[in-house]
């Protein structure tokens, strides 16, 4: 079976190398997952732009981490669970809150409706439970928020699938196992 390795900077295109420089400036390093996506400059550029687009979404930076966590849990992505567990902690979430979000729960009842809907969308390949969608709207979310939610799920699913196909080394502390 072909093994996919994390490429060295010299193994990717000039465009990917330039993107690596921008990532490194922003994050202090190029995480293995982004480096691997860099095999395709088009994919790396696209995913970075798509991720950035949601920085001005219906969801706060902390809420986006919760969505990233629940989707990565559904997709059993050890890489993204590790990365987003660390990021959620840096954004002020406590360990028990992170575990709860991975399961689709939050102390914030409104946000919990978004987590539950995100979990259902990811679990059911887009065909979410209709009651969860109604609860999302009843909680005060709009149609724009639904589309933002689907976009965030899509971004994370892409990175989850890249990891599933490459199984590159995880360069973040492992996320704790769920009980």
GROMACS .gro file of N, CA and C in nm:
model
  537
    1UNK      N    1   0.085  -0.118   0.000
    1UNK     CA    2   0.000   0.000   0.000
    1UNK      C    3   0.089   0.124   0.000
    2UNK      N    4   0.054   0.220  -0.081
    2UNK     CA    5   0.132   0.343  -0.092
    2UNK      C    6   0.123   0.422   0.039
    3UNK      N    7   0.237   0.466   0.086
    3UNK     CA    8   0.246   0.550   0.205
    3UNK      C    9   0.259   0.695   0.159
    4UNK      N   10   0.176   0.781   0.215
    4UNK     CA   11   0.184   0.924   0.185
    4UNK      C   12   0.262   0.988   0.299
    5UNK      N   13   0.370   1.053   0.265
    5UNK     CA   14   0.453   1.119   0.365
    5UNK      C   15   0.428   1.269   0.363
    6UNK      N   16   0.455   1.333   0.475
    6UNK     CA   17   0.448   1.479   0.481
    6UNK      C   18   0.562   1.530   0.393
    7UNK      N   19   0.530   1.615   0.294
    7UNK     CA   20   0.636   1.659   0.204
    7UNK      C   21   0.728   1.763   0.268
    8UNK      N   22   0.853   1.760   0.228
    8UNK     CA   23   0.944   1.869   0.262
    8UNK      C   24   0.907   1.988   0.173
    9UNK      N   25   0.943   2.104   0.215
    9UNK     CA   26   0.911   2.226   0.141
    9UNK      C   27   0.954   2.215  -0.006
   10UNK      N   28   1.069   2.156  -0.029
   10UNK     CA   29   1.123   2.145  -0.164
   10UNK      C   30   1.043   2.048  -0.253
   11UNK      N   31   0.957   1.968  -0.194
   11UNK     CA   32   0.882   1.868  -0.270
   11UNK      C   33   0.748   1.921  -0.324
   12UNK      N   34   0.717   2.045  -0.291
   12UNK     CA   35   0.589   2.102  -0.336
   12UNK      C   36   0.618   2.220  -0.429
   13UNK      N   37   0.514   2.266  -0.496
   13UNK     CA   38   0.527   2.375  -0.593
   13UNK      C   39   0.566   2.506  -0.525
   14UNK      N   40   0.609   2.599  -0.607
   14UNK     CA   41   0.644   2.733  -0.558
   14UNK      C   42   0.522   2.798  -0.492
   15UNK      N   43   0.405   2.779  -0.550
   15UNK     CA   44   0.283   2.837  -0.492
   15UNK      C   45   0.257   2.779  -0.354
   16UNK      N   46   0.271   2.649  -0.337
   16UNK     CA   47   0.252   2.588  -0.205
   16UNK      C   48   0.359   2.638  -0.108
   17UNK      N   49   0.482   2.654  -0.155
   17UNK     CA   50   0.588   2.705  -0.068
   17UNK      C   51   0.554   2.845  -0.018
   18UNK      N   52   0.498   2.928  -0.104
   18UNK     CA   53   0.457   3.063  -0.061
   18UNK      C   54   0.344   3.055   0.042
   19UNK      N   55   0.252   2.963   0.021
   19UNK     CA   56   0.144   2.945   0.118
   19UNK      C   57   0.199   2.893   0.251
   20UNK      N   58   0.299   2.805   0.245
   20UNK     CA   59   0.363   2.756   0.368
   20UNK      C   60   0.423   2.873   0.447
   21UNK      N   61   0.484   2.968   0.378
   21UNK     CA   62   0.543   3.084   0.446
   21UNK      C   63   0.435   3.163   0.519
   22UNK      N   64   0.322   3.184   0.455
   22UNK     CA   65   0.211   3.257   0.518
   22UNK      C   66   0.156   3.180   0.638
   23UNK      N   67   0.142   3.049   0.623
   23UNK     CA   68   0.093   2.966   0.734
   23UNK      C   69   0.191   2.972   0.851
   24UNK      N   70   0.318   2.961   0.821
   24UNK     CA   71   0.421   2.964   0.925
   24UNK      C   72   0.422   3.096   0.999
   25UNK      N   73   0.402   3.207   0.929
   25UNK     CA   74   0.397   3.338   0.993
   25UNK      C   75   0.277   3.347   1.087
   26UNK      N   76   0.166   3.291   1.044
   26UNK     CA   77   0.042   3.298   1.122
   26UNK      C   78   0.042   3.200   1.240
   27UNK      N   79   0.095   3.078   1.219
   27UNK     CA   80   0.083   2.972   1.319
   27UNK      C   81   0.214   2.937   1.388
   28UNK      N   82   0.324   2.989   1.338
   28UNK     CA   83   0.453   2.955   1.395
   28UNK      C   84   0.514   2.828   1.338
   29UNK      N   85   0.438   2.756   1.259
   29UNK     CA   86   0.485   2.634   1.192
   29UNK      C   87   0.385   2.599   1.082
   30UNK      N   88   0.422   2.504   1.000
   30UNK     CA   89   0.329   2.449   0.901
   30UNK      C   90   0.287   2.312   0.954
   31UNK      N   91   0.166   2.301   1.007
   31UNK     CA   92   0.121   2.171   1.056
   31UNK      C   93   0.128   2.065   0.946
   32UNK      N   94   0.152   1.943   0.986
   32UNK     CA   95   0.165   1.832   0.890
   32UNK      C   96   0.047   1.822   0.795
   33UNK      N   97  -0.073   1.848   0.844
   33UNK     CA   98  -0.191   1.834   0.758
   33UNK      C   99  -0.187   1.937   0.645
   34UNK      N  100  -0.158   2.063   0.679
   34UNK     CA  101  -0.148   2.166   0.575
   34UNK      C  102  -0.034   2.136   0.480
   35UNK      N  103   0.079   2.089   0.533
   35UNK     CA  104   0.192   2.054   0.447
   35UNK      C  105   0.150   1.946   0.347
   36UNK      N  106   0.076   1.848   0.394
   36UNK     CA  107   0.032   1.739   0.307
   36UNK      C  108  -0.068   1.788   0.204
   37UNK      N  109  -0.160   1.872   0.245
   37UNK     CA  110  -0.253   1.932   0.148
   37UNK      C  111  -0.174   2.009   0.043
   38UNK      N  112  -0.057   2.060   0.081
   38UNK     CA  113   0.028   2.137  -0.009
   38UNK      C  114   0.079   2.060  -0.130
   39UNK      N  115   0.063   1.928  -0.132
   39UNK     CA  116   0.093   1.855  -0.255
   39UNK      C  117   0.014   1.915  -0.370
   40UNK      N  118  -0.105   1.967  -0.340
   40UNK     CA  119  -0.187   2.037  -0.438
   40UNK      C  120  -0.199   2.183  -0.395
   41UNK      N  121  -0.131   2.271  -0.467
   41UNK     CA  122  -0.139   2.414  -0.434
   41UNK      C  123  -0.283   2.463  -0.445
   42UNK      N  124  -0.357   2.408  -0.542
   42UNK     CA  125  -0.497   2.449  -0.558
   42UNK      C  126  -0.579   2.414  -0.434
   43UNK      N  127  -0.561   2.292  -0.385
   43UNK     CA  128  -0.636   2.249  -0.267
   43UNK      C  129  -0.595   2.329  -0.144
   44UNK      N  130  -0.465   2.353  -0.125
   44UNK     CA  131  -0.420   2.429  -0.009
   44UNK      C  132  -0.473   2.572  -0.013
   45UNK      N  133  -0.459   2.636  -0.128
   45UNK     CA  134  -0.509   2.774  -0.141
   45UNK      C  135  -0.660   2.777  -0.116
   46UNK      N  136  -0.731   2.682  -0.175
   46UNK     CA  137  -0.877   2.679  -0.161
   46UNK      C  138  -0.921   2.657  -0.018
   47UNK      N  139  -0.859   2.562   0.051
   47UNK     CA  140  -0.904   2.533   0.187
   47UNK      C  141  -0.870   2.648   0.281
   48UNK      N  142  -0.755   2.711   0.261
   48UNK     CA  143  -0.719   2.826   0.345
   48UNK      C  144  -0.817   2.941   0.325
   49UNK      N  145  -0.853   2.966   0.200
   49UNK     CA  146  -0.949   3.074   0.172
   49UNK      C  147  -1.088   3.039   0.225
   50UNK      N  148  -1.128   2.914   0.210
   50UNK     CA  149  -1.259   2.871   0.257
   50UNK      C  150  -1.265   2.880   0.410
   51UNK      N  151  -1.160   2.835   0.478
   51UNK     CA  152  -1.155   2.847   0.624
   51UNK      C  153  -1.163   2.993   0.666
   52UNK      N  154  -1.085   3.077   0.600
   52UNK     CA  155  -1.081   3.219   0.636
   52UNK      C  156  -1.215   3.288   0.615
   53UNK      N  157  -1.290   3.242   0.515
   53UNK     CA  158  -1.421   3.303   0.487
   53UNK      C  159  -1.514   3.295   0.606
   54UNK      N  160  -1.497   3.193   0.690
   54UNK     CA  161  -1.589   3.175   0.803
   54UNK      C  162  -1.545   3.251   0.928
   55UNK      N  163  -1.436   3.328   0.916
   55UNK     CA  164  -1.396   3.410   1.029
   55UNK      C  165  -1.496   3.525   1.049
   56UNK      N  166  -1.581   3.547   0.952
   56UNK     CA  167  -1.685   3.650   0.961
   56UNK      C  168  -1.823   3.585   0.942
   57UNK      N  169  -1.844   3.474   1.012
   57UNK     CA  170  -1.968   3.399   0.995
   57UNK      C  171  -2.064   3.428   1.110
   58UNK      N  172  -2.172   3.354   1.112
   58UNK     CA  173  -2.272   3.365   1.220
   58UNK      C  174  -2.220   3.308   1.351
   59UNK      N  175  -2.104   3.242   1.347
   59UNK     CA  176  -2.051   3.174   1.464
   59UNK      C  177  -1.921   3.239   1.510
   60UNK      N  178  -1.906   3.250   1.642
   60UNK     CA  179  -1.785   3.307   1.699
   60UNK      C  180  -1.668   3.212   1.678
   61UNK      N  181  -1.549   3.259   1.703
   61UNK     CA  182  -1.430   3.175   1.689
   61UNK      C  183  -1.440   3.054   1.783
   62UNK      N  184  -1.492   3.076   1.904
   62UNK     CA  185  -1.508   2.965   1.998
   62UNK      C  186  -1.612   2.866   1.948
   63UNK      N  187  -1.723   2.916   1.895
   63UNK     CA  188  -1.826   2.827   1.842
   63UNK      C  189  -1.775   2.746   1.723
   64UNK      N  190  -1.695   2.810   1.638
   64UNK     CA  191  -1.638   2.736   1.524
   64UNK      C  192  -1.550   2.622   1.573
   65UNK      N  193  -1.477   2.642   1.681
   65UNK     CA  194  -1.397   2.532   1.737
   65UNK      C  195  -1.487   2.417   1.781
   66UNK      N  196  -1.600   2.450   1.842
   66UNK     CA  197  -1.695   2.346   1.884
   66UNK      C  198  -1.747   2.267   1.765
   67UNK      N  199  -1.779   2.337   1.657
   67UNK     CA  200  -1.827   2.270   1.536
   67UNK      C  201  -1.716   2.183   1.478
   68UNK      N  202  -1.594   2.237   1.476
   68UNK     CA  203  -1.480   2.158   1.427
   68UNK      C  204  -1.464   2.030   1.509
   69UNK      N  205  -1.481   2.041   1.638
   69UNK     CA  206  -1.465   1.925   1.726
   69UNK      C  207  -1.573   1.820   1.702
   70UNK      N  208  -1.698   1.860   1.696
   70UNK     CA  209  -1.804   1.760   1.680
   70UNK      C  210  -1.794   1.692   1.544
   71UNK      N  211  -1.761   1.767   1.440
   71UNK     CA  212  -1.748   1.707   1.307
   71UNK      C  213  -1.629   1.611   1.303
   72UNK      N  214  -1.517   1.652   1.362
   72UNK     CA  215  -1.399   1.565   1.365
   72UNK      C  216  -1.425   1.440   1.447
   73UNK      N  217  -1.507   1.451   1.550
   73UNK     CA  218  -1.544   1.333   1.629
   73UNK      C  219  -1.628   1.237   1.545
   74UNK      N  220  -1.728   1.291   1.475
   74UNK     CA  221  -1.812   1.207   1.389
   74UNK      C  222  -1.725   1.134   1.287
   75UNK      N  223  -1.626   1.205   1.230
   75UNK     CA  224  -1.542   1.147   1.126
   75UNK      C  225  -1.420   1.073   1.181
   76UNK      N  226  -1.412   1.059   1.314
   76UNK     CA  227  -1.302   0.985   1.379
   76UNK      C  228  -1.165   1.032   1.331
   77UNK      N  229  -1.147   1.163   1.323
   77UNK     CA  230  -1.021   1.219   1.275
   77UNK      C  231  -0.930   1.254   1.392
   78UNK      N  232  -0.837   1.165   1.423
   78UNK     CA  233  -0.745   1.188   1.534
   78UNK      C  234  -0.664   1.316   1.516
   79UNK      N  235  -0.626   1.346   1.391
   79UNK     CA  236  -0.546   1.467   1.366
   79UNK      C  237  -0.624   1.592   1.403
   80UNK      N  238  -0.743   1.607   1.347
   80UNK     CA  239  -0.821   1.728   1.371
   80UNK      C  240  -0.872   1.735   1.514
   81UNK      N  241  -0.902   1.621   1.575
   81UNK     CA  242  -0.940   1.622   1.717
   81UNK      C  243  -0.824   1.675   1.801
   82UNK      N  244  -0.702   1.632   1.772
   82UNK     CA  245  -0.586   1.680   1.846
   82UNK      C  246  -0.567   1.830   1.825
   83UNK      N  247  -0.568   1.873   1.701
   83UNK     CA  248  -0.545   2.015   1.670
   83UNK      C  249  -0.653   2.103   1.730
   84UNK      N  250  -0.779   2.065   1.714
   84UNK     CA  251  -0.888   2.152   1.760
   84UNK      C  252  -0.911   2.141   1.911
   85UNK      N  253  -0.870   2.031   1.972
   85UNK     CA  254  -0.872   2.025   2.119
   85UNK      C  255  -0.772   2.127   2.174
   86UNK      N  256  -0.653   2.131   2.116
   86UNK     CA  257  -0.553   2.227   2.159
   86UNK      C  258  -0.601   2.370   2.134
   87UNK      N  259  -0.654   2.396   2.015
   87UNK     CA  260  -0.701   2.531   1.982
   87UNK      C  261  -0.817   2.573   2.072
   88UNK      N  262  -0.909   2.481   2.100
   88UNK     CA  263  -1.021   2.514   2.188
   88UNK      C  264  -0.970   2.551   2.327
   89UNK      N  265  -0.872   2.478   2.375
   89UNK     CA  266  -0.811   2.510   2.505
   89UNK      C  267  -0.748   2.648   2.503
   90UNK      N  268  -0.679   2.682   2.395
   90UNK     CA  269  -0.617   2.814   2.383
   90UNK      C  270  -0.721   2.925   2.375
   91UNK      N  271  -0.842   2.890   2.330
   91UNK     CA  272  -0.949   2.989   2.320
   91UNK      C  273  -1.032   2.997   2.448
   92UNK      N  274  -0.989   2.925   2.552
   92UNK     CA  275  -1.053   2.939   2.682
   92UNK      C  276  -1.147   2.828   2.724
   93UNK      N  277  -1.167   2.727   2.642
   93UNK     CA  278  -1.253   2.617   2.683
   93UNK      C  279  -1.181   2.528   2.784
   94UNK      N  280  -1.256   2.479   2.880
   94UNK     CA  281  -1.203   2.383   2.977
   94UNK      C  282  -1.215   2.242   2.918
   95UNK      N  283  -1.137   2.149   2.973
   95UNK     CA  284  -1.133   2.012   2.921
   95UNK      C  285  -1.272   1.949   2.916
   96UNK      N  286  -1.354   1.970   3.018
   96UNK     CA  287  -1.488   1.909   3.019
   96UNK      C  288  -1.579   1.972   2.913
   97UNK      N  289  -1.560   2.100   2.884
   97UNK     CA  290  -1.638   2.165   2.779
   97UNK      C  291  -1.599   2.111   2.641
   98UNK      N  292  -1.471   2.085   2.623
   98UNK     CA  293  -1.422   2.031   2.496
   98UNK      C  294  -1.480   1.891   2.473
   99UNK      N  295  -1.477   1.808   2.576
   99UNK     CA  296  -1.534   1.673   2.565
   99UNK      C  297  -1.683   1.682   2.533
  100UNK      N  298  -1.754   1.772   2.602
  100UNK     CA  299  -1.898   1.788   2.577
  100UNK      C  300  -1.925   1.827   2.432
  101UNK      N  301  -1.846   1.922   2.380
  101UNK     CA  302  -1.869   1.965   2.242
  101UNK      C  303  -1.841   1.852   2.144
  102UNK      N  304  -1.741   1.770   2.171
  102UNK     CA  305  -1.714   1.655   2.084
  102UNK      C  306  -1.835   1.562   2.078
  103UNK      N  307  -1.915   1.560   2.185
  103UNK     CA  308  -2.035   1.477   2.191
  103UNK      C  309  -2.159   1.551   2.141
  104UNK      N  310  -2.144   1.681   2.111
  104UNK     CA  311  -2.256   1.760   2.061
  104UNK      C  312  -2.331   1.838   2.167
  105UNK      N  313  -2.268   1.861   2.281
  105UNK     CA  314  -2.336   1.930   2.391
  105UNK      C  315  -2.263   2.057   2.430
  106UNK      N  316  -2.339   2.151   2.486
  106UNK     CA  317  -2.284   2.278   2.534
  106UNK      C  318  -2.372   2.330   2.646
  107UNK      N  319  -2.312   2.404   2.737
  107UNK     CA  320  -2.389   2.470   2.843
  107UNK      C  321  -2.476   2.582   2.786
  108UNK      N  322  -2.441   2.631   2.669
  108UNK     CA  323  -2.517   2.734   2.599
  108UNK      C  324  -2.623   2.663   2.514
  109UNK      N  325  -2.749   2.672   2.556
  109UNK     CA  326  -2.858   2.598   2.492
  109UNK      C  327  -2.871   2.632   2.343
  110UNK      N  328  -2.856   2.759   2.308
  110UNK     CA  329  -2.867   2.797   2.167
  110UNK      C  330  -2.755   2.731   2.087
  111UNK      N  331  -2.632   2.742   2.135
  111UNK     CA  332  -2.520   2.684   2.062
  111UNK      C  333  -2.532   2.532   2.055
  112UNK      N  334  -2.589   2.470   2.158
  112UNK     CA  335  -2.607   2.325   2.154
  112UNK      C  336  -2.693   2.284   2.035
  113UNK      N  337  -2.792   2.366   1.997
  113UNK     CA  338  -2.873   2.331   1.881
  113UNK      C  339  -2.787   2.328   1.755
  114UNK      N  340  -2.690   2.420   1.746
  114UNK     CA  341  -2.599   2.421   1.631
  114UNK      C  342  -2.509   2.298   1.632
  115UNK      N  343  -2.457   2.262   1.749
  115UNK     CA  344  -2.372   2.143   1.760
  115UNK      C  345  -2.449   2.017   1.723
  116UNK      N  346  -2.572   2.007   1.772
  116UNK     CA  347  -2.652   1.888   1.743
  116UNK      C  348  -2.684   1.879   1.594
  117UNK      N  349  -2.713   1.994   1.533
  117UNK     CA  350  -2.741   1.993   1.390
  117UNK      C  351  -2.615   1.959   1.312
  118UNK      N  352  -2.501   2.016   1.351
  118UNK     CA  353  -2.375   1.984   1.283
  118UNK      C  354  -2.344   1.835   1.293
  119UNK      N  355  -2.365   1.780   1.410
  119UNK     CA  356  -2.341   1.636   1.431
  119UNK      C  357  -2.432   1.554   1.339
  120UNK      N  358  -2.559   1.592   1.332
  120UNK     CA  359  -2.654   1.520   1.249
  120UNK      C  360  -2.620   1.532   1.100
  121UNK      N  361  -2.581   1.651   1.058
  121UNK     CA  362  -2.543   1.671   0.917
  121UNK      C  363  -2.424   1.582   0.883
  122UNK      N  364  -2.322   1.582   0.970
  122UNK     CA  365  -2.202   1.501   0.945
  122UNK      C  366  -2.234   1.351   0.952
  123UNK      N  367  -2.313   1.312   1.052
  123UNK     CA  368  -2.350   1.171   1.068
  123UNK      C  369  -2.428   1.117   0.949
  124UNK      N  370  -2.512   1.202   0.891
  124UNK     CA  371  -2.607   1.157   0.788
  124UNK      C  372  -2.575   1.207   0.649
  125UNK      N  373  -2.448   1.240   0.626
  125UNK     CA  374  -2.402   1.283   0.494
  125UNK      C  375  -2.489   1.396   0.437
  126UNK      N  376  -2.523   1.490   0.522
  126UNK     CA  377  -2.598   1.607   0.479
  126UNK      C  378  -2.746   1.602   0.509
  127UNK      N  379  -2.803   1.484   0.522
  127UNK     CA  380  -2.947   1.469   0.544
  127UNK      C  381  -2.976   1.471   0.694
  128UNK      N  382  -2.972   1.588   0.752
  128UNK     CA  383  -2.988   1.603   0.897
  128UNK      C  384  -3.130   1.572   0.943
  129UNK      N  385  -3.140   1.539   1.070
  129UNK     CA  386  -3.269   1.519   1.135
  129UNK      C  387  -3.349   1.649   1.127
  130UNK      N  388  -3.471   1.641   1.075
  130UNK     CA  389  -3.555   1.760   1.054
  130UNK      C  390  -3.587   1.830   1.186
  131UNK      N  391  -3.605   1.755   1.294
  131UNK     CA  392  -3.634   1.817   1.424
  131UNK      C  393  -3.517   1.901   1.473
  132UNK      N  394  -3.394   1.854   1.446
  132UNK     CA  395  -3.275   1.931   1.487
  132UNK      C  396  -3.263   2.060   1.405
  133UNK      N  397  -3.300   2.053   1.279
  133UNK     CA  398  -3.299   2.173   1.195
  133UNK      C  399  -3.404   2.273   1.244
  134UNK      N  400  -3.521   2.224   1.281
  134UNK     CA  401  -3.625   2.313   1.334
  134UNK      C  402  -3.581   2.375   1.467
  135UNK      N  403  -3.516   2.297   1.552
  135UNK     CA  404  -3.466   2.348   1.681
  135UNK      C  405  -3.363   2.457   1.659
  136UNK      N  406  -3.278   2.440   1.558
  136UNK     CA  407  -3.175   2.538   1.522
  136UNK      C  408  -3.241   2.672   1.489
  137UNK      N  409  -3.343   2.668   1.405
  137UNK     CA  410  -3.413   2.792   1.368
  137UNK      C  411  -3.494   2.847   1.486
  138UNK      N  412  -3.555   2.761   1.563
  138UNK     CA  413  -3.632   2.805   1.681
  138UNK      C  414  -3.541   2.873   1.784
  139UNK      N  415  -3.414   2.834   1.786
  139UNK     CA  416  -3.318   2.895   1.880
  139UNK      C  417  -3.276   3.034   1.835
  140UNK      N  418  -3.314   3.073   1.714
  140UNK     CA  419  -3.283   3.208   1.667
  140UNK      C  420  -3.182   3.217   1.555
  141UNK      N  421  -3.134   3.104   1.508
  141UNK     CA  422  -3.041   3.106   1.395
  141UNK      C  423  -3.117   3.135   1.266
  142UNK      N  424  -3.047   3.190   1.169
  142UNK     CA  425  -3.106   3.228   1.040
  142UNK      C  426  -3.064   3.132   0.930
  143UNK      N  427  -3.119   3.156   0.812
  143UNK     CA  428  -3.080   3.078   0.695
  143UNK      C  429  -2.931   3.097   0.665
  144UNK      N  430  -2.881   3.221   0.683
  144UNK     CA  431  -2.738   3.247   0.661
  144UNK      C  432  -2.654   3.164   0.758
  145UNK      N  433  -2.699   3.152   0.881
  145UNK     CA  434  -2.626   3.071   0.979
  145UNK      C  435  -2.624   2.924   0.939
  146UNK      N  436  -2.734   2.875   0.883
  146UNK     CA  437  -2.738   2.736   0.836
  146UNK      C  438  -2.633   2.714   0.727
  147UNK      N  439  -2.626   2.806   0.633
  147UNK     CA  440  -2.529   2.792   0.524
  147UNK      C  441  -2.387   2.804   0.578
  148UNK      N  442  -2.363   2.896   0.673
  148UNK     CA  443  -2.232   2.904   0.738
  148UNK      C  444  -2.198   2.773   0.807
  149UNK      N  445  -2.293   2.716   0.877
  149UNK     CA  446  -2.272   2.590   0.947
  149UNK      C  447  -2.231   2.480   0.848
  150UNK      N  448  -2.302   2.471   0.738
  150UNK     CA  449  -2.269   2.370   0.636
  150UNK      C  450  -2.128   2.396   0.581
  151UNK      N  451  -2.093   2.522   0.561
  151UNK     CA  452  -1.959   2.555   0.512
  151UNK      C  453  -1.851   2.513   0.609
  152UNK      N  454  -1.870   2.539   0.738
  152UNK     CA  455  -1.772   2.500   0.840
  152UNK      C  456  -1.759   2.348   0.844
  153UNK      N  457  -1.871   2.280   0.836
  153UNK     CA  458  -1.870   2.133   0.834
  153UNK      C  459  -1.792   2.083   0.712
  154UNK      N  460  -1.813   2.147   0.599
  154UNK     CA  461  -1.746   2.108   0.475
  154UNK      C  462  -1.595   2.124   0.486
  155UNK      N  463  -1.550   2.237   0.539
  155UNK     CA  464  -1.406   2.260   0.558
  155UNK      C  465  -1.346   2.149   0.644
  156UNK      N  466  -1.412   2.122   0.756
  156UNK     CA  467  -1.354   2.023   0.849
  156UNK      C  468  -1.362   1.883   0.791
  157UNK      N  469  -1.467   1.852   0.719
  157UNK     CA  470  -1.478   1.721   0.656
  157UNK      C  471  -1.364   1.702   0.556
  158UNK      N  472  -1.331   1.806   0.481
  158UNK     CA  473  -1.220   1.797   0.386
  158UNK      C  474  -1.091   1.759   0.460
  159UNK      N  475  -1.059   1.831   0.567
  159UNK     CA  476  -0.933   1.800   0.639
  159UNK      C  477  -0.942   1.662   0.705
  160UNK      N  478  -1.059   1.626   0.754
  160UNK     CA  479  -1.077   1.493   0.812
  160UNK      C  480  -1.050   1.385   0.708
  161UNK      N  481  -1.099   1.406   0.587
  161UNK     CA  482  -1.080   1.307   0.481
  161UNK      C  483  -0.934   1.302   0.434
  162UNK      N  484  -0.867   1.416   0.431
  162UNK     CA  485  -0.725   1.416   0.395
  162UNK      C  486  -0.649   1.330   0.495
  163UNK      N  487  -0.678   1.349   0.623
  163UNK     CA  488  -0.609   1.268   0.724
  163UNK      C  489  -0.645   1.119   0.707
  164UNK      N  490  -0.772   1.089   0.684
  164UNK     CA  491  -0.814   0.950   0.669
  164UNK      C  492  -0.741   0.881   0.554
  165UNK      N  493  -0.711   0.956   0.448
  165UNK     CA  494  -0.645   0.897   0.332
  165UNK      C  495  -0.492   0.895   0.343
  166UNK      N  496  -0.437   0.976   0.432
  166UNK     CA  497  -0.290   0.986   0.440
  166UNK      C  498  -0.233   0.929   0.569
  167UNK      N  499  -0.309   0.938   0.677
  167UNK     CA  500  -0.264   0.895   0.810
  167UNK      C  501  -0.125   0.949   0.843
  168UNK      N  502  -0.104   1.076   0.811
  168UNK     CA  503   0.023   1.141   0.840
  168UNK      C  504   0.041   1.154   0.991
  169UNK      N  505   0.164   1.173   1.039
  169UNK     CA  506   0.185   1.187   1.184
  169UNK      C  507   0.110   1.309   1.239
  170UNK      N  508   0.049   1.289   1.354
  170UNK     CA  509  -0.021   1.396   1.424
  170UNK      C  510   0.084   1.477   1.500
  171UNK      N  511   0.092   1.606   1.472
  171UNK     CA  512   0.193   1.691   1.535
  171UNK      C  513   0.134   1.785   1.638
  172UNK      N  514   0.029   1.740   1.706
  172UNK     CA  515  -0.033   1.809   1.818
  172UNK      C  516  -0.053   1.706   1.929
  173UNK      N  517  -0.065   1.751   2.054
  173UNK     CA  518  -0.093   1.653   2.161
  173UNK      C  519  -0.223   1.579   2.133
  174UNK      N  520  -0.224   1.450   2.156
  174UNK     CA  521  -0.343   1.368   2.129
  174UNK      C  522  -0.461   1.415   2.212
  175UNK      N  523  -0.578   1.411   2.151
  175UNK     CA  524  -0.702   1.441   2.224
  175UNK      C  525  -0.735   1.323   2.313
  176UNK      N  526  -0.789   1.348   2.431
  176UNK     CA  527  -0.826   1.235   2.517
  176UNK      C  528  -0.937   1.152   2.456
  177UNK      N  529  -0.935   1.024   2.486
  177UNK     CA  530  -1.040   0.934   2.437
  177UNK      C  531  -1.172   0.969   2.507
  178UNK      N  532  -1.281   0.946   2.437
  178UNK     CA  533  -1.413   0.966   2.497
  178UNK      C  534  -1.451   0.842   2.576
  179UNK      N  535  -1.520   0.864   2.686
  179UNK     CA  536  -1.571   0.751   2.766
  179UNK      C  537  -1.701   0.701   2.710
   0.00000   0.00000   0.00000
